[in-house]
Amino acid sequence: MSDADSGGSSIARGGGSDEIGAAGRDGNHNDGGDARGAARARDGHSLRKSAEADPESFWARQAAEGLEWFRPFDAALEWDHPFARWFVGGTTNACYNAVDRHQQARAGKPAIIWEAEDGNQRRTISYGDLFADVQRFANVMKSLGVRGGDRITICLPMVPELAVAMLACARIGAVHTVIFSGFSAASVRERVSDSGSQVVITADGGYRRGRIIELKGTIDEALSGLDSVRHVVVLRRTWHEIAMSRPRDKFWDDLVDAAPDTCPAVPLESSHPLFILYTSGTTGRPKGVLHGTGGYLTHVHSTFGWAFGAGDDDVYFCTADVGWVTGHSYVVYGPLMHGITSVMYEGAPDHPGPSRTWQLIRDHGVTIFYTTPTLLRMLMRFDSPGKDGGRHGGPSGLDTLRLLGTVGEPINPEVWRWYHERVGQGRCPVIDTWWQTETGGMLISPLPAIEDTIPKPGSAARPVPGIEIDVLDDEGNPVPVGAKGQLVVRKPWPGMLMTLWGDDDRYREAYWKRYPGLYHPGDYARIDEDGYVWLLGRADDVLKVAGHRIGTAELEGCVVSHDAVAESAVCGIPDEVRGQSIVVFAVSRSGTPEIGHDRLASEIVKRIRSEVGSIATPGAVYVVPRLPKTRSGKIMRRLLKSLAVGGEVGDTSTLEDADVIGEIRRLLSSQKP
Ligand code: WTA
């Protein structure tokens, strides 16, 4: 791949380690022809062998061959448990790797093909356009006084400017912190203030299901009284009337029009922070997951190549919103680093009808499709014969597809089979990819670009090369083959989080304490006799609702902030489409005026929507006289969950007072959700 110089900085290829050299293709380009299968298997085999023999040299080779470095690194890893610094001594730049590096070979190639929800508006942004846009917007940020290390909050709908803003931050060493545009003002406020952002980039609004979703108003509410925010940059997307508070607020296009055209990518130390992304944990406060530059990019570049093997003819479509980690790693950085064409869609995947997603695939000739089990379960429901015997909303004519992926939740085998047979017409590999916001990129997945994997629907297959996992019992011993236990990762990997923003202690506590020396993701898993990993859901109080991570503690905190609520417990129950659905139990405060169950329940729903966001809307709220507790006062959520699904509660011997079960059961049958 040829390099383009973006303004005086010279780029060296290759790292500094002597061990780097032996070729190890990362499968990022299809070589075409019949020899491909055999060559691919050889590549996969040799990759795994070299990763097993010496993971650090293996990752060093991935970094040296996959990324462009301004200065080669001296060492692969500096491991000061549990803090990792990858590719020490090297300098690089995420924006350079995603954009500048393609300017000689691919300036005219579409980087992003964007389609508006209504389908009437399409934009094609070439790698050349992106190069011009990121430079200008980087200059905008400089004109606002942004410097390396400053945090910039970005809260935008799914428009190409979202990627431009992130890349422009990366270009000058500012740290982006993207907040999903569906979050409430309170959630935005908490994140802006925790990250200490002085600049917020947003839009007037966005479109969802044909309606304008107000965004600027939410941001104004979030920032009210937060004087640390000096500038708010507002992109005009919907052009509806909004309040602008000057001089704080400025329009995106006015700033860009006044900005100079060129801005070099700044060489940054490999561990320079690239972004903070907030995610839910087991306490009420969201965790600011901090990722670095060289390690994160290496992990994303390698796994994107091994999994998707994208080449110049591919058109890639990942349905994730850029507000989540999948959007960061596999909508923005992964595909752009590989110089491929991505489809970006603004709206709801089933609007105006269930065939919307299939139409996008057909219209743009998508070859690789990466989505969530929730979306598949939703679309699968429309794939049944109508009254006239014909199928109307189901997939059809998806002949360009060659590879299918899923992420974010366990995929049920029947959905996997439907995906394979109906969407992929039985000819596309399906990859179930397991990873987390914290892991940066995929850790467990089939990798069709480098090896053939005999599929087992419902299993994410094996760890990717360079990743060593295990499944342990409560005492930390490996469980027997096939038994359920807690997943752990044994060695550091380049995509791992650097820490939690501003809270090293919480980082140690959350991931490294349960099993000293090992990374603990918080998932149950089992490994079968063929070494295939089966992910069995969260082992902690974190829910996965429609693929979104939601902490029960965060919701409980929100519910008890209602004056009439004394106590609350939140649990997740299985949901056919969304994976899990949220059930809230609330005990009303004695002495407060009786407001009635129905009214309290609807106020709780309203409060959750406005404090946390609509993604956390509960499926049911029950007002109960008290909660089941152990003698030491711990709420027994397991029992509440069983009660909510109408099942047997099992062993209740540790309950302080077993009568509570009958009471709640009677109440549930009288209170319809
Ligand atoms: C779950 C999303 C089963 C898991 C990239 C993990 C999965 C959490 C899978 C991270 C999968 C993700 N099969 N479960 N293929 N992928 N998960 O941070 O519980 O939003 O811990 O990252 O999603 O969610 P997060």
XYZ file of C-alpha atoms and ligand atoms in Angstrom:
698
model
C 0.000 0.000 0.000
C 1.426 3.338 -0.870
C 1.628 6.169 1.580
C 0.727 9.750 1.078
C 2.561 12.338 3.012
C 0.146 14.573 4.826
C 2.368 17.449 5.583
C 5.971 16.927 6.326
C 5.892 13.919 8.661
C 7.756 10.955 7.340
C 6.390 7.483 7.784
C 8.368 4.340 8.401
C 6.912 0.932 7.779
C 7.714 -1.823 10.186
C 8.421 -1.950 13.879
C 11.710 -1.946 15.657
C 11.785 -5.518 16.901
C 14.312 -7.871 15.289
C 11.793 -10.651 15.302
C 9.631 -8.762 12.865
C 10.200 -9.900 9.370
C 8.844 -13.350 8.661
C 5.856 -12.705 6.465
C 2.494 -13.305 8.049
C -0.303 -12.107 5.842
C -3.235 -10.845 7.791
C -5.786 -11.807 5.214
C -6.845 -8.267 4.540
C -6.901 -8.567 0.808
C -8.489 -11.205 -1.306
C -5.971 -12.562 -3.729
C -8.565 -14.152 -5.969
C -8.390 -17.459 -7.824
C -8.761 -21.092 -6.783
C -5.531 -21.208 -4.856
C -7.120 -18.940 -2.316
C -8.593 -21.632 -0.108
C -5.319 -23.503 0.302
C -3.288 -20.333 0.763
C -5.804 -19.121 3.297
C -5.617 -22.289 5.349
C -1.803 -22.074 5.337
C -1.960 -18.461 6.478
C -4.356 -19.254 9.271
C -2.319 -22.191 10.467
C 0.955 -20.282 10.472
C -0.646 -17.287 12.155
C -1.946 -19.434 14.978
C 1.364 -21.228 15.346
C 3.392 -18.045 15.557
C 0.877 -16.472 17.948
C 1.074 -19.472 20.260
C 4.876 -19.574 20.159
C 5.342 -15.919 21.066
C 2.268 -13.702 21.323
C 4.190 -10.473 21.795
C 6.324 -10.898 18.664
C 3.212 -12.006 16.851
C 1.367 -8.806 17.759
C 4.479 -6.778 16.974
C 4.419 -8.212 13.471
C 0.724 -7.380 13.118
C 1.412 -3.813 14.220
C 4.404 -3.396 11.936
C 2.710 -4.823 8.865
C -0.785 -3.516 9.449
C -0.203 0.078 10.483
C 1.849 2.998 9.310
C 4.263 4.319 11.953
C 5.955 7.700 11.973
C 8.576 6.212 14.273
C 8.997 2.440 14.655
C 8.341 1.033 18.111
C 11.131 -0.374 20.290
C 9.173 -3.008 22.207
C 5.851 -4.764 21.710
C 4.580 -4.559 25.273
C 5.349 -2.992 28.602
C 3.198 -4.825 31.134
C 2.872 -3.247 34.533
C 0.026 -5.401 35.716
C -2.805 -4.606 34.987
C -1.687 -1.660 32.872
C -0.440 -2.341 29.356
C 1.474 -0.081 27.013
C 1.628 -1.510 23.522
C 4.267 -0.741 20.911
C 6.350 1.400 23.193
C 8.440 4.105 21.586
C 6.471 4.059 18.338
C 4.510 7.029 17.069
C 1.491 6.790 14.823
C -1.879 8.441 14.145
C -5.318 6.840 13.826
C -6.580 9.328 11.254
C -3.451 8.884 9.151
C -3.996 5.117 9.164
C -7.658 5.454 8.239
C -7.458 8.221 5.661
C -4.074 9.584 4.571
C -2.588 6.200 3.764
C -5.111 5.687 0.977
C -4.574 8.961 -0.827
C -2.337 7.643 -3.573
C -4.078 4.385 -4.338
C -7.707 5.096 -3.446
C -8.444 8.819 -3.368
C -11.386 8.363 -5.735
C -12.758 5.237 -4.094
C -15.934 5.573 -2.007
C -15.094 5.364 1.683
C -18.633 5.920 2.942
C -21.877 5.569 1.041
C -24.464 7.213 3.220
C -28.196 6.883 2.836
C -30.819 8.965 4.611
C -33.731 7.262 6.291
C -36.193 8.463 3.683
C -33.994 7.068 0.924
C -34.219 10.317 -1.046
C -30.825 11.485 -0.038
C -27.595 9.629 -0.710
C -24.040 10.818 -0.401
C -20.854 9.159 -1.547
C -17.757 10.300 0.298
C -14.551 9.195 -1.358
C -11.273 8.691 0.497
C -10.171 11.960 -1.131
C -13.277 13.780 0.167
C -12.731 12.345 3.613
C -9.116 13.543 3.553
C -10.264 17.085 2.757
C -13.089 16.992 5.327
C -10.995 15.733 8.239
C -8.274 18.285 7.622
C -10.710 21.156 7.547
C -12.557 19.986 10.624
C -9.289 19.409 12.474
C -8.498 23.045 11.728
C -11.907 24.028 13.090
C -11.048 22.330 16.339
C -7.678 24.000 16.497
C -9.403 27.341 15.956
C -11.532 26.556 19.020
C -8.368 26.099 21.033
C -8.457 22.276 21.145
C -5.105 20.700 21.960
C -3.729 17.163 22.161
C -5.228 15.233 25.086
C -8.347 17.443 25.338
C -11.616 15.508 25.488
C -14.282 16.249 22.892
C -17.828 14.978 23.321
C -19.546 14.011 20.075
C -23.283 13.411 20.076
C -24.509 13.118 16.494
C -26.997 11.036 14.551
C -25.714 8.490 12.010
C -24.297 10.898 9.446
C -20.830 10.917 7.836
C -19.879 13.978 9.899
C -19.827 11.690 12.921
C -16.863 9.827 11.419
C -15.306 13.111 10.263
C -15.480 14.558 13.776
C -13.905 11.450 15.342
C -11.117 11.302 12.774
C -10.432 15.023 13.085
C -9.990 14.585 16.854
C -7.627 11.686 16.275
C -5.707 13.752 13.727
C -4.665 16.336 16.299
C -4.461 14.011 19.299
C -7.732 15.082 20.944
C -9.655 12.296 22.696
C -13.142 11.690 21.323
C -15.939 10.581 23.542
C -18.960 9.690 21.460
C -22.325 9.496 23.178
C -25.161 7.602 21.502
C -27.621 10.249 20.307
C -30.561 8.426 21.930
C -29.328 9.095 25.473
C -31.197 11.428 27.805
C -29.956 14.866 28.850
C -29.032 13.521 32.303
C -26.898 10.749 30.809
C -25.179 13.160 28.429
C -24.492 15.566 31.270
C -22.916 12.879 33.441
C -20.620 11.792 30.607
C -19.617 15.304 29.506
C -18.788 16.230 33.036
C -16.939 13.002 33.881
C -14.766 13.311 30.776
C -14.157 17.031 31.373
C -15.038 17.884 27.769
C -14.779 21.539 26.884
C -16.151 21.127 23.378
C -19.347 19.334 22.366
C -20.177 18.488 18.765
C -23.832 17.870 18.010
C -26.617 18.488 15.488
C -29.950 20.272 15.412
C -31.618 16.872 15.263
C -31.841 13.569 13.458
C -34.469 11.450 11.754
C -35.976 8.293 13.189
C -39.053 6.531 11.846
C -39.900 9.546 9.734
C -39.855 11.952 12.648
C -37.369 14.578 13.696
C -35.589 13.617 16.886
C -34.636 16.725 18.789
C -30.947 16.757 19.708
C -29.852 20.344 20.329
C -32.543 20.821 22.983
C -31.313 17.707 24.812
C -27.737 18.983 24.673
C -28.806 22.409 25.972
C -30.558 20.753 28.884
C -27.547 18.522 29.523
C -25.141 21.464 29.529
C -27.204 23.910 31.511
C -25.006 25.207 34.309
C -22.043 23.153 33.064
C -19.784 26.113 32.454
C -16.756 23.991 31.619
C -18.133 23.539 28.092
C -16.806 26.457 26.080
C -17.953 25.569 22.579
C -20.871 23.683 21.064
C -20.552 22.947 17.351
C -23.940 22.351 15.735
C -24.322 20.453 12.483
C -27.466 21.285 10.522
C -29.154 18.053 9.590
C -32.899 18.632 10.018
C -32.840 22.427 9.627
C -35.649 22.871 12.126
C -35.741 25.913 14.382
C -33.374 25.587 17.359
C -32.108 27.901 20.070
C -28.481 28.955 19.682
C -26.739 30.353 22.701
C -23.967 32.572 21.424
C -21.039 32.858 21.621
C -20.931 29.255 22.938
C -22.850 27.740 20.007
C -21.610 27.830 16.438
C -22.792 26.159 13.253
C -20.586 23.445 11.771
C -20.741 24.800 8.212
C -19.836 28.367 9.223
C -16.749 27.104 11.010
C -15.739 24.759 8.202
C -16.145 27.488 5.581
C -13.668 29.633 7.454
C -11.131 26.863 8.101
C -7.875 26.351 6.167
C -7.691 23.279 3.904
C -4.651 21.461 5.207
C -3.758 20.107 8.589
C -1.077 17.453 9.088
C -1.741 14.337 11.161
C 0.232 14.661 14.391
C 2.607 11.776 15.247
C 1.367 10.460 18.602
C 2.926 8.107 21.062
C 1.393 4.652 20.622
C -0.317 4.788 24.041
C -1.783 8.219 23.413
C -5.491 8.017 24.327
C -7.707 7.768 21.253
C -11.142 7.659 22.839
C -13.286 7.259 25.915
C -16.502 5.318 25.502
C -18.911 5.067 28.405
C -20.527 1.733 29.110
C -22.574 0.187 31.902
C -21.127 -1.771 34.763
C -22.379 -3.239 37.994
C -22.534 0.057 39.878
C -24.740 3.044 39.150
C -22.003 5.091 37.522
C -21.123 4.414 33.867
C -17.539 3.378 33.192
C -15.392 5.525 30.913
C -13.508 2.864 28.969
C -10.257 4.397 27.719
C -8.557 3.088 24.596
C -5.127 3.967 23.276
C -3.909 4.340 19.714
C -1.341 1.823 18.398
C -2.582 -1.219 20.314
C -6.254 -0.580 19.630
C -5.682 0.074 15.934
C -3.540 -3.041 15.550
C -6.183 -5.207 17.153
C -8.990 -3.752 15.070
C -6.974 -3.856 11.844
C -5.950 -7.483 12.336
C -9.324 -8.820 13.435
C -11.162 -6.953 10.678
C -8.827 -8.538 8.154
C -9.007 -12.075 9.592
C -12.778 -11.998 10.000
C -13.932 -10.213 6.888
C -10.942 -10.448 4.531
C -12.262 -7.374 2.815
C -10.846 -6.577 -0.598
C -11.226 -3.818 -3.120
C -14.484 -5.155 -4.547
C -16.244 -5.513 -1.241
C -19.078 -3.330 -0.054
C -19.382 -3.620 3.698
C -22.435 -2.772 5.799
C -22.354 -2.794 9.589
C -25.658 -1.721 11.126
C -24.218 -0.585 14.464
C -24.646 3.017 15.547
C -21.269 4.729 15.844
C -22.310 5.659 19.391
C -21.433 2.085 20.458
C -18.106 0.300 20.341
C -19.022 -1.786 17.289
C -19.484 1.476 15.433
C -16.085 2.748 16.566
C -14.148 -0.392 15.706
C -16.059 -1.855 12.789
C -17.854 1.107 11.168
C -15.120 3.734 11.451
C -11.580 2.507 12.180
C -11.602 -1.104 10.883
C -13.070 -0.637 7.408
C -11.321 2.692 6.803
C -7.908 1.323 7.783
C -8.506 -1.394 5.185
C -9.519 1.139 2.554
C -12.850 -0.463 1.822
C -16.268 0.954 1.002
C -18.825 1.066 3.808
C -22.542 1.686 3.719
C -23.785 3.959 6.510
C -27.517 4.195 7.094
C -29.157 6.957 9.063
C -32.459 5.524 10.213
C -34.414 2.657 11.699
C -33.720 -0.696 10.023
C -37.417 -1.472 9.620
C -38.598 1.909 8.422
C -40.750 2.438 6.441
C -41.120 -1.347 6.301
C -39.442 -4.612 7.241
C -37.689 -4.920 3.886
C -35.713 -1.694 4.372
C -32.523 -3.486 5.434
C -32.723 -5.952 2.526
C -33.297 -3.089 0.138
C -30.136 -1.341 1.349
C -28.148 -4.529 0.762
C -29.585 -4.921 -2.743
C -29.285 -1.263 -3.759
C -25.667 -0.961 -2.745
C -24.528 -4.467 -3.679
C -23.419 -5.243 -0.130
C -21.035 -8.204 0.113
C -20.361 -8.275 3.877
C -23.143 -7.702 6.410
C -22.467 -7.340 10.150
C -25.382 -6.883 12.540
C -26.973 -7.912 15.847
C -29.095 -10.902 16.811
C -31.835 -8.477 17.905
C -32.147 -7.026 14.415
C -32.177 -10.504 12.915
C -34.862 -11.723 15.326
C -36.945 -8.686 14.472
C -36.612 -9.138 10.718
C -37.098 -12.893 10.944
C -40.608 -12.344 12.256
C -41.589 -10.724 8.965
C -40.261 -13.631 6.960
C -43.338 -15.764 7.046
C -45.875 -16.439 4.317
C -48.606 -13.776 4.106
C -52.306 -14.475 3.598
C -51.736 -14.838 -0.148
C -48.960 -17.375 0.454
C -46.183 -15.007 -0.697
C -43.404 -13.698 1.548
C -43.398 -9.916 1.687
C -40.997 -8.607 4.266
C -38.438 -11.390 4.080
C -34.993 -11.331 2.529
C -34.821 -11.779 -1.220
C -32.424 -11.123 -4.062
C -29.419 -10.761 -1.773
C -27.107 -12.304 -4.340
C -24.136 -10.044 -3.704
C -23.683 -11.162 -0.079
C -20.667 -13.371 0.633
C -20.183 -13.106 4.416
C -22.467 -12.554 7.406
C -21.621 -11.600 10.965
C -23.297 -10.933 14.295
C -22.218 -9.278 17.507
C -23.400 -8.103 20.882
C -25.527 -10.927 22.275
C -25.783 -14.675 22.137
C -27.445 -15.747 18.895
C -29.984 -18.543 19.208
C -29.294 -21.480 16.874
C -32.644 -21.086 15.068
C -31.863 -17.449 14.256
C -28.347 -18.432 13.177
C -29.847 -21.024 10.783
C -32.368 -18.564 9.399
C -29.559 -16.039 8.856
C -27.496 -18.659 7.052
C -30.283 -20.112 4.957
C -32.607 -17.214 4.219
C -30.246 -14.222 4.213
C -27.082 -15.943 3.030
C -28.912 -18.427 0.771
C -26.898 -21.194 2.391
C -23.665 -20.069 0.742
C -22.253 -17.389 3.083
C -20.271 -18.179 6.220
C -21.895 -16.781 9.370
C -19.535 -15.459 12.017
C -20.688 -14.987 15.590
C -18.182 -12.540 17.060
C -17.714 -12.159 20.826
C -16.087 -9.110 22.315
C -16.757 -6.057 24.514
C -16.321 -2.299 24.688
C -13.331 -3.060 26.914
C -11.669 -5.527 24.535
C -11.577 -3.007 21.674
C -12.094 -5.665 19.026
C -13.117 -9.282 18.506
C -11.613 -11.871 20.856
C -13.613 -14.951 19.890
C -14.901 -15.529 16.365
C -14.669 -17.724 13.303
C -12.199 -16.120 10.864
C -13.251 -17.078 7.338
C -10.546 -14.963 5.693
C -7.758 -17.055 7.195
C -9.287 -20.437 7.927
C -12.328 -22.602 7.422
C -14.352 -23.264 10.537
C -16.994 -25.930 10.670
C -19.914 -23.917 11.989
C -21.759 -24.790 15.176
C -24.799 -22.514 15.306
C -24.795 -20.639 18.617
C -21.046 -20.900 19.220
C -18.543 -18.114 18.525
C -15.980 -20.840 17.707
C -12.420 -20.205 18.886
C -10.393 -17.277 20.232
C -8.637 -15.260 17.559
C -4.851 -15.775 17.187
C -2.894 -14.213 20.044
C -5.753 -14.532 22.549
C -5.620 -17.105 25.308
C -8.835 -17.732 27.216
C -10.070 -20.140 29.854
C -13.256 -20.970 31.718
C -12.920 -21.131 35.520
C -14.997 -22.196 38.490
C -15.577 -19.931 41.492
C -12.266 -20.959 43.052
C -10.312 -20.170 39.903
C -9.792 -23.740 38.678
C -10.393 -24.563 35.026
C -13.763 -26.321 34.688
C -14.000 -29.726 32.962
C -14.657 -29.782 29.208
C -18.232 -28.739 28.493
C -18.925 -27.310 31.956
C -20.187 -23.804 32.563
C -17.932 -21.286 34.295
C -16.598 -17.758 34.086
C -14.698 -16.655 31.028
C -11.222 -15.192 31.592
C -8.463 -13.909 29.311
C -5.021 -15.050 30.363
C -2.711 -12.602 28.608
C -2.861 -8.912 27.707
C -3.873 -8.136 24.112
C -3.373 -4.977 22.039
C -7.031 -3.901 21.925
C -7.491 -4.024 25.703
C -8.652 -0.910 27.503
C -5.902 1.157 29.096
C -7.921 1.970 32.200
C -11.238 3.527 33.226
C -11.075 7.262 32.725
C -9.808 8.909 35.898
C -10.310 5.793 38.002
C -7.450 3.272 37.980
C -8.782 1.673 41.174
C -12.148 0.933 39.657
C -10.361 -0.517 36.617
C -8.379 -2.914 38.838
C -11.446 -3.767 40.851
C -13.813 -4.319 37.933
C -11.651 -6.527 35.725
C -8.631 -7.893 37.592
C -9.733 -8.626 41.131
C -12.113 -11.560 40.764
C -9.322 -13.811 39.442
C -5.993 -12.162 40.346
C -3.773 -11.750 37.313
C -6.500 -12.562 34.804
C -8.898 -10.345 32.874
C -12.483 -11.055 33.894
C -15.054 -9.977 31.290
C -18.099 -10.986 33.374
C -19.552 -13.549 30.942
C -20.448 -17.192 31.534
C -19.081 -19.611 28.978
C -18.308 -23.238 28.290
C -15.756 -24.801 25.975
C -16.761 -28.014 24.230
C -14.684 -31.035 23.238
C -13.677 -29.373 19.936
C -12.462 -26.242 21.689
C -15.500 -24.221 20.599
C -16.603 -21.489 22.993
C -20.282 -21.090 23.873
C -21.087 -17.730 25.428
C -23.834 -18.075 27.983
C -24.693 -14.498 28.949
C -23.588 -12.115 31.667
C -22.542 -13.410 35.058
C -23.138 -10.041 36.718
C -25.916 -7.484 37.054
C -25.502 -6.146 33.552
C -28.360 -6.630 31.074
C -28.232 -6.863 27.315
C -31.386 -5.330 25.920
C -31.529 -5.225 22.131
C -27.749 -5.558 22.244
C -27.336 -2.487 24.491
C -25.523 -2.871 27.776
C -27.579 -1.625 30.688
C -26.591 -1.854 34.352
C -29.343 -2.842 36.770
C -27.720 -0.678 39.467
C -27.972 2.370 37.217
C -31.685 1.750 36.713
C -32.331 1.051 40.377
C -30.644 4.337 41.264
C -32.928 6.108 38.853
C -36.085 4.412 40.189
C -35.352 5.169 43.844
C -34.724 8.806 43.005
C -38.528 9.048 42.686
C -39.909 10.543 45.907
C -42.546 7.881 46.284
C -40.137 4.948 45.928
C -38.332 3.462 48.912
C -36.545 0.547 47.275
C -36.156 -1.035 43.906
C -34.770 -4.119 42.205
C -34.343 -4.485 38.466
C -33.845 -7.712 36.555
C -33.866 -8.958 32.989
C -36.142 -11.660 31.661
C -35.873 -13.427 28.296
C -37.485 -11.598 25.386
C -38.074 -13.183 22.014
C -36.858 -10.232 19.963
C -34.752 -8.010 22.200
C -32.883 -10.832 23.958
C -33.776 -9.477 27.371
C -36.499 -7.210 28.648
C -36.280 -5.036 31.747
C -38.544 -5.711 34.718
C -38.657 -3.180 37.550
C -39.842 -3.963 41.074
C -40.495 -0.920 43.245
C -41.532 -0.615 46.876
C -43.439 2.569 47.575
C -42.329 4.781 50.408
C -44.578 4.685 53.433
C -45.907 8.051 54.488
C -45.933 9.472 50.963
C -49.373 10.229 49.581
C -50.902 7.140 48.006
C -50.610 7.726 44.244
C -51.777 4.338 43.053
C -49.843 1.548 41.405
C -50.649 2.446 37.835
C -49.638 6.038 38.191
C -46.434 5.214 40.036
C -45.552 2.593 37.437
C -46.046 5.040 34.592
C -44.040 7.718 36.392
C -41.205 5.251 36.851
C -41.213 4.468 33.135
C -41.184 8.174 32.331
C -38.338 8.782 34.746
C -36.185 6.010 33.291
C -36.769 7.315 29.777
C -35.791 10.835 30.717
C -32.926 10.024 33.087
C -31.314 7.105 31.295
C -32.806 7.085 27.808
C -35.417 5.290 25.773
C -33.177 2.258 25.214
C -33.792 1.379 28.879
C -37.590 1.526 28.752
C -38.856 -1.274 31.027
C -41.113 -4.015 29.700
C -42.916 -4.166 33.051
C -43.020 -2.260 36.345
C -44.458 -3.894 39.457
C -45.178 -2.021 42.656
C -44.749 -4.456 45.553
C -44.972 -4.110 49.352
C -41.429 -5.424 49.935
C -38.593 -7.264 48.202
C -37.305 -10.780 48.897
C -34.091 -10.523 50.919
C -31.591 -12.809 52.551
C -31.082 -12.636 56.290
C -28.079 -10.402 55.682
C -30.320 -7.997 53.752
C -29.277 -8.799 50.155
C -32.053 -8.552 47.591
C -32.589 -11.931 45.906
C -32.919 -10.890 42.266
C -32.867 -14.518 41.180
C -36.242 -15.028 42.864
C -37.689 -11.864 41.375
C -36.620 -12.998 37.942
C -38.346 -16.364 38.421
C -41.467 -14.625 39.667
C -41.466 -12.239 36.705
C -41.427 -15.105 34.228
C -44.054 -16.958 36.248
C -41.722 -19.864 36.999
C -40.763 -21.854 40.062
C -38.610 -19.947 42.547
C -36.543 -22.937 43.666
C -34.629 -22.888 46.928
C -35.899 -20.181 49.291
C -34.167 -21.380 52.450
C -31.924 -18.313 52.680
C -34.903 -15.939 52.565
C -35.480 -13.823 55.618
C -39.227 -14.273 55.299
C -40.613 -16.765 52.808
C -44.128 -15.239 52.854
C -42.923 -12.464 50.578
C -42.938 -14.888 47.629
C -46.654 -15.595 47.853
C -47.398 -11.908 48.331
C -45.486 -10.872 45.230
C -46.907 -13.713 43.175
C -50.465 -12.621 44.022
C -49.647 -9.024 43.194
C -48.096 -9.873 39.856
C -51.187 -11.690 38.747
C -53.313 -8.672 39.678
C -51.018 -5.976 38.194
C -50.763 -6.301 34.470
C -47.562 -4.723 33.136
C -22.185 -9.687 25.101
C -20.389 -5.291 22.257
C -22.724 -13.629 23.201
C -21.333 -10.202 26.239
C -19.341 -5.604 21.189
C -20.310 -9.114 26.428
C -22.008 -11.455 23.339
C -21.110 -7.877 26.139
C -21.467 -11.527 22.030
C -20.303 -6.706 25.684
C -21.620 -12.753 21.317
C -21.074 -9.554 22.856
N -22.255 -13.768 21.943
N -22.619 -12.498 23.910
N -21.184 -12.903 20.080
N -20.900 -10.327 21.769
N -21.754 -10.211 23.800
O -19.565 -3.770 25.570
O -22.134 -10.355 27.381
O -21.723 -3.514 24.279
O -19.749 -9.090 27.715
O -19.779 -4.767 23.372
O -22.023 -8.279 25.116
O -21.145 -5.657 25.276
P -20.575 -4.335 24.651
